[in-house]
mmCIF file of C-alpha atoms in Angstrom:
data_model
loop_
_atom_site.group_PDB
_atom_site.id
_atom_site.type_symbol
_atom_site.label_atom_id
_atom_site.label_comp_id
_atom_site.label_asym_id
_atom_site.label_seq_id
_atom_site.Cartn_x
_atom_site.Cartn_y
_atom_site.Cartn_z
ATOM 1 C CA MET Q 1373 2.426 58.007 4.149
ATOM 2 C CA THR Q 1374 4.995 59.037 1.519
ATOM 3 C CA ALA Q 1375 5.872 56.951 -1.461
ATOM 4 C CA SER Q 1376 9.406 56.422 -0.114
ATOM 5 C CA GLY Q 1377 7.990 55.288 3.254
ATOM 6 C CA GLY Q 1378 5.956 52.576 1.530
ATOM 7 C CA ALA Q 1379 8.733 51.214 -0.701
ATOM 8 C CA PRO Q 1380 10.525 49.061 1.894
ATOM 9 C CA GLN Q 1381 7.219 47.416 2.699
ATOM 10 C CA ARG Q 1382 6.672 46.462 -0.934
ATOM 11 C CA VAL Q 1383 10.254 45.063 -1.208
ATOM 12 C CA THR Q 1384 9.802 43.052 1.944
ATOM 13 C CA ARG Q 1385 6.560 41.592 0.634
ATOM 14 C CA ARG Q 1386 8.142 40.735 -2.677
ATOM 15 C CA ARG Q 1387 11.088 39.155 -1.010
ATOM 16 C CA VAL Q 1388 8.792 36.961 1.119
ATOM 17 C CA GLN Q 1389 6.945 35.843 -1.955
ATOM 18 C CA THR Q 1390 10.194 35.121 -3.814
ATOM 19 C CA ARG Q 1391 11.408 33.033 -0.868
ATOM 20 C CA ALA Q 1392 8.150 31.100 -0.738
ATOM 21 C CA ARG Q 1393 8.336 30.376 -4.492
ATOM 22 C CA LEU Q 1394 11.930 29.209 -4.197
ATOM 23 C CA LEU Q 1395 11.031 26.849 -1.307
ATOM 24 C CA ASP Q 1396 8.034 25.386 -3.184
ATOM 25 C CA ALA Q 1397 10.109 24.918 -6.312
ATOM 26 C CA ALA Q 1398 12.921 23.335 -4.258
ATOM 27 C CA PHE Q 1399 10.488 20.924 -2.639
ATOM 28 C CA THR Q 1400 9.316 19.647 -6.031
ATOM 29 C CA VAL Q 1401 12.875 19.308 -7.420
ATOM 30 C CA PHE Q 1402 14.357 17.672 -4.327
ATOM 31 C CA ALA Q 1403 11.469 15.160 -4.185
ATOM 32 C CA ALA Q 1404 11.957 14.312 -7.869
ATOM 33 C CA LYS Q 1405 15.726 14.070 -8.016
ATOM 34 C CA GLY Q 1406 17.032 13.856 -4.448
ATOM 35 C CA PHE Q 1407 19.202 16.207 -2.483
ATOM 36 C CA GLY Q 1408 22.814 16.142 -3.804
ATOM 37 C CA ARG Q 1409 21.599 15.720 -7.397
ATOM 38 C CA VAL Q 1410 20.005 19.194 -7.695
ATOM 39 C CA SER Q 1411 21.765 22.416 -8.783
ATOM 40 C CA ILE Q 1412 20.905 25.977 -7.868
ATOM 41 C CA GLU Q 1413 20.133 26.606 -11.505
ATOM 42 C CA GLU Q 1414 17.426 23.805 -11.495
ATOM 43 C CA VAL Q 1415 15.748 25.315 -8.443
ATOM 44 C CA CYS Q 1416 15.827 28.795 -10.068
ATOM 45 C CA GLU Q 1417 14.388 27.530 -13.305
ATOM 46 C CA ALA Q 1418 11.563 25.688 -11.487
ATOM 47 C CA ALA Q 1419 10.777 28.821 -9.560
ATOM 48 C CA GLY Q 1420 11.129 31.102 -12.595
ATOM 49 C CA PHE Q 1421 13.909 33.250 -11.048
ATOM 50 C CA SER Q 1422 17.454 34.118 -11.737
ATOM 51 C CA ARG Q 1423 20.454 33.113 -9.600
ATOM 52 C CA GLY Q 1424 20.390 36.622 -8.148
ATOM 53 C CA ALA Q 1425 17.000 36.034 -6.671
ATOM 54 C CA PHE Q 1426 18.281 32.799 -5.119
ATOM 55 C CA TYR Q 1427 21.398 34.442 -3.567
ATOM 56 C CA SER Q 1428 19.260 37.340 -2.147
ATOM 57 C CA ASN Q 1429 17.464 34.719 -0.037
ATOM 58 C CA PHE Q 1430 19.896 31.843 0.539
ATOM 59 C CA ALA Q 1431 23.721 31.587 0.681
ATOM 60 C CA THR Q 1432 23.888 27.974 -0.412
ATOM 61 C CA LEU Q 1433 21.716 25.071 -1.604
ATOM 62 C CA ASP Q 1434 22.309 23.512 1.895
ATOM 63 C CA GLU Q 1435 20.778 26.554 3.521
ATOM 64 C CA LEU Q 1436 17.675 26.356 1.279
ATOM 65 C CA PHE Q 1437 17.358 22.593 2.024
ATOM 66 C CA PHE Q 1438 17.500 23.207 5.790
ATOM 67 C CA ALA Q 1439 14.956 26.094 5.462
ATOM 68 C CA LEU Q 1440 12.603 23.780 3.603
ATOM 69 C CA TYR Q 1441 12.895 21.009 6.137
ATOM 70 C CA ARG Q 1442 12.375 23.431 9.058
ATOM 71 C CA GLU Q 1443 9.315 24.928 7.417
ATOM 72 C CA ARG Q 1444 7.607 21.555 6.906
ATOM 73 C CA ALA Q 1445 8.723 20.096 10.136
ATOM 74 C CA ASP Q 1446 7.466 23.128 12.184
ATOM 75 C CA LEU Q 1447 4.122 22.848 10.391
ATOM 76 C CA ILE Q 1448 3.780 19.186 11.326
ATOM 77 C CA ALA Q 1449 4.739 19.833 14.960
ATOM 78 C CA ARG Q 1450 2.162 22.609 15.251
ATOM 79 C CA GLN Q 1451 -0.516 20.418 13.602
ATOM 80 C CA VAL Q 1452 0.068 17.568 16.010
ATOM 81 C CA ALA Q 1453 0.106 19.938 19.019
ATOM 82 C CA ASP Q 1454 -3.173 21.548 17.923
ATOM 83 C CA ALA Q 1455 -4.802 18.153 17.253
ATOM 84 C CA LEU Q 1456 -4.007 17.109 20.853
ATOM 85 C CA ALA Q 1457 -4.857 20.433 22.576
ATOM 86 C CA GLY Q 1458 -8.564 19.882 22.836
ATOM 87 C CA ASP Q 1459 -10.611 17.898 25.338
ATOM 88 C CA GLY Q 1460 -10.364 18.073 29.080
ATOM 89 C CA PRO Q 1461 -8.423 15.667 31.349
ATOM 90 C CA ASP Q 1462 -10.162 12.672 29.862
ATOM 91 C CA LEU Q 1463 -8.470 11.263 26.733
ATOM 92 C CA ASP Q 1464 -10.494 9.427 24.099
ATOM 93 C CA VAL Q 1465 -7.595 7.535 22.601
ATOM 94 C CA PRO Q 1466 -9.247 6.403 19.298
ATOM 95 C CA ALA Q 1467 -10.624 9.974 18.720
ATOM 96 C CA SER Q 1468 -7.234 11.526 19.502
ATOM 97 C CA VAL Q 1469 -5.473 9.045 17.259
ATOM 98 C CA ASP Q 1470 -7.907 9.945 14.469
ATOM 99 C CA ARG Q 1471 -7.221 13.652 14.814
ATOM 100 C CA VAL Q 1472 -3.474 13.192 14.853
ATOM 101 C CA THR Q 1473 -3.299 10.764 11.920
ATOM 102 C CA ASP Q 1474 -5.596 13.046 9.895
ATOM 103 C CA VAL Q 1475 -3.150 15.955 10.165
ATOM 104 C CA LEU Q 1476 0.162 13.987 9.999
ATOM 105 C CA LEU Q 1477 1.764 14.624 6.738
ATOM 106 C CA LEU Q 1478 1.660 11.201 4.976
ATOM 107 C CA ASP Q 1479 2.915 12.550 1.666
ATOM 108 C CA VAL Q 1480 5.359 10.560 -0.399
ATOM 109 C CA ASP Q 1481 7.157 13.626 -1.777
ATOM 110 C CA TRP Q 1482 7.683 15.048 1.766
ATOM 111 C CA LEU Q 1483 8.873 11.576 2.944
ATOM 112 C CA LEU Q 1484 11.481 11.505 0.064
ATOM 113 C CA VAL Q 1485 12.778 14.948 1.119
ATOM 114 C CA LYS Q 1486 12.741 13.937 4.807
ATOM 115 C CA SER Q 1487 14.638 10.722 4.048
ATOM 116 C CA ASP Q 1488 17.330 12.680 2.195
ATOM 117 C CA PHE Q 1489 17.567 14.899 5.249
ATOM 118 C CA LEU Q 1490 17.880 11.925 7.514
ATOM 119 C CA VAL Q 1491 20.771 10.481 5.498
ATOM 120 C CA HIS Q 1492 22.445 13.853 5.483
ATOM 121 C CA ALA Q 1493 21.961 14.203 9.242
ATOM 122 C CA ALA Q 1494 23.472 10.655 9.847
ATOM 123 C CA ARG Q 1495 26.774 12.021 8.487
ATOM 124 C CA ASP Q 1496 26.769 15.538 10.019
ATOM 125 C CA PRO Q 1497 26.240 16.163 13.788
ATOM 126 C CA ALA Q 1498 25.130 19.739 13.266
ATOM 127 C CA VAL Q 1499 22.410 18.615 10.759
ATOM 128 C CA ALA Q 1500 21.441 15.768 13.184
ATOM 129 C CA ASP Q 1501 20.712 18.379 15.864
ATOM 130 C CA ILE Q 1502 18.118 19.989 13.654
ATOM 131 C CA LEU Q 1503 16.414 16.684 12.991
ATOM 132 C CA LEU Q 1504 16.536 15.687 16.704
ATOM 133 C CA ASP Q 1505 15.002 19.035 17.660
ATOM 134 C CA HIS Q 1506 12.032 18.378 15.433
ATOM 135 C CA ARG Q 1507 11.553 14.853 16.712
ATOM 136 C CA THR Q 1508 11.774 16.157 20.328
ATOM 137 C CA ARG Q 1509 9.044 18.705 19.704
ATOM 138 C CA LEU Q 1510 6.808 16.087 18.232
ATOM 139 C CA ARG Q 1511 7.418 13.699 21.178
ATOM 140 C CA ARG Q 1512 6.900 16.542 23.667
ATOM 141 C CA ALA Q 1513 3.459 17.425 22.255
ATOM 142 C CA ILE Q 1514 2.336 13.835 22.496
ATOM 143 C CA ALA Q 1515 3.879 13.225 25.911
ATOM 144 C CA ASP Q 1516 2.392 16.427 27.421
ATOM 145 C CA ARG Q 1517 -1.120 15.381 26.356
ATOM 146 C CA LEU Q 1518 -0.641 11.772 27.705
ATOM 147 C CA PHE Q 1519 0.723 13.158 30.952
ATOM 148 C CA ARG Q 1520 -2.294 15.438 31.436
ATOM 149 C CA ALA Q 1521 -4.589 12.431 30.982
ATOM 150 C CA ARG Q 1522 -2.641 10.082 33.149
ATOM 151 C CA GLY Q 1523 -5.174 10.054 36.043
ATOM 152 C CA HIS Q 1524 -8.036 9.084 33.642
ATOM 153 C CA THR Q 1525 -6.265 7.238 30.805
ATOM 154 C CA PRO Q 1526 -3.219 5.405 32.023
ATOM 155 C CA VAL Q 1527 -0.325 4.676 29.701
ATOM 156 C CA PRO Q 1528 0.005 0.892 28.974
ATOM 157 C CA ALA Q 1529 2.508 -0.443 31.516
ATOM 158 C CA VAL Q 1530 4.840 -1.855 28.911
ATOM 159 C CA LEU Q 1531 5.582 1.624 27.545
ATOM 160 C CA GLY Q 1532 6.548 2.920 31.007
ATOM 161 C CA ASP Q 1533 5.573 6.619 31.287
ATOM 162 C CA ALA Q 1534 4.181 9.289 28.943
ATOM 163 C CA ASP Q 1535 7.567 9.989 27.500
ATOM 164 C CA GLY Q 1536 8.086 6.329 26.679
ATOM 165 C CA ALA Q 1537 4.707 6.242 25.025
ATOM 166 C CA ALA Q 1538 5.564 9.304 22.927
ATOM 167 C CA HIS Q 1539 8.743 7.609 21.734
ATOM 168 C CA ALA Q 1540 6.734 4.570 20.726
ATOM 169 C CA VAL Q 1541 4.183 6.738 18.785
ATOM 170 C CA VAL Q 1542 6.941 8.456 16.822
ATOM 171 C CA ALA Q 1543 8.617 5.087 16.151
ATOM 172 C CA ALA Q 1544 5.325 3.646 14.874
ATOM 173 C CA TYR Q 1545 4.936 6.648 12.524
ATOM 174 C CA ASP Q 1546 8.515 6.081 11.245
ATOM 175 C CA GLY Q 1547 7.747 2.402 10.464
ATOM 176 C CA VAL Q 1548 4.549 3.180 8.612
ATOM 177 C CA THR Q 1549 6.230 5.851 6.547
ATOM 178 C CA VAL Q 1550 8.920 3.487 5.428
ATOM 179 C CA GLN Q 1551 6.276 1.123 4.064
ATOM 180 C CA LEU Q 1552 4.505 4.101 2.394
ATOM 181 C CA LEU Q 1553 7.708 5.034 0.560
ATOM 182 C CA LEU Q 1554 7.772 1.528 -0.897
ATOM 183 C CA ASP Q 1555 4.068 0.875 -1.849
ATOM 184 C CA LYS Q 1556 2.899 4.588 -2.216
ATOM 185 C CA ASP Q 1557 -0.490 3.655 -0.767
ATOM 186 C CA VAL Q 1558 -1.369 6.714 1.397
ATOM 187 C CA ASP Q 1559 -4.871 5.496 2.385
ATOM 188 C CA ARG Q 1560 -3.577 2.205 3.531
ATOM 189 C CA ALA Q 1561 -0.822 3.812 5.484
ATOM 190 C CA ARG Q 1562 -3.171 6.141 7.286
ATOM 191 C CA THR Q 1563 -5.579 3.324 8.193
ATOM 192 C CA TRP Q 1564 -2.710 1.066 9.403
ATOM 193 C CA LEU Q 1565 -1.295 4.000 11.448
ATOM 194 C CA LYS Q 1566 -4.603 4.588 13.166
ATOM 195 C CA GLN Q 1567 -4.942 0.859 14.028
ATOM 196 C CA LEU Q 1568 -1.314 0.611 15.213
ATOM 197 C CA LEU Q 1569 -1.469 3.697 17.461
ATOM 198 C CA THR Q 1570 -4.815 2.802 18.950
ATOM 199 C CA ALA Q 1571 -3.625 -0.718 19.824
ATOM 200 C CA LEU Q 1572 -0.314 0.642 21.132
ATOM 201 C CA LEU Q 1573 -1.881 3.249 23.506
ATOM 202 C CA THR Q 1574 -4.675 0.988 24.763
ATOM 203 C CA ASP Q 1575 -2.911 -2.344 25.221
ATOM 204 C CA GLY Q 1576 -4.937 -3.447 22.273
ATOM 205 C CA SER Q 1577 -8.192 -3.300 24.187
ATOM 206 C CA THR Q 1578 -9.821 -0.825 21.845
ATOM 207 C CA HIS Q 1579 -9.929 -1.540 18.138
ATOM 208 C CA PRO Q 1580 -10.692 0.975 15.407
ATOM 209 C CA ALA Q 1581 -13.430 0.171 12.933
ATOM 210 C CA ARG Q 1582 -12.365 -1.761 9.887
ATOM 211 C CA THR Q 1583 -12.264 0.301 6.770
ATOM 212 C CA ASN Q 1584 -13.057 -1.576 3.529
ATOM 213 C CA GLY Q 1585 -11.409 -4.683 4.860
ATOM 214 C CA THR Q 1586 -8.024 -2.919 5.048
ATOM 215 C CA THR Q 1587 -5.391 -4.869 6.876
ATOM 216 C CA HIS Q 1588 -1.819 -4.033 7.844
ATOM 217 C CA PRO Q 1589 0.818 -3.749 5.132
ATOM 218 C CA GLU Q 1590 2.735 -6.845 4.262
#
């Protein structure tokens, strides 16, 4: 291969690395200050790049913010789908709940960024579509697994069908993350989420083991 033939590959790799550093820096700055209070210069300074590097990857700060959200949201959707992909037709609800809650991103900085995105989406239908797409993929991964197990592990009647149960699971996650934003207790939030989801999906007939006397948040 000639030197000229290898150059585009090196530029591409460098651009990917630059984009990744900008996204990482933006995550830190957005979490600390909030979207709408951050300038392009602040993101560039945190990443160690010039404005030129920024504009070679993103047209606007909004575009970077959406790219950051999509990146994290896609990761979470894949993690949930992978956590639910195992097992045969039988569904061990407590074990599945453990796997899902172990990979769900209960991170205060991410929740701060996600909350900013939610507020932004509430005022802009186009942005709302991005958020709704992410939530739909999360629910679909959960509903598909519950549907496959329906002959062995029925969904509690109060939730209706697998899709109704998936909506309830996502709603429970939303509630626990609001509490986490206030008290910053990640371990407590994860334990409470496991307890809540297990009770929700088994009509309360199966209870997870108590962990250090942890109870639900006040």
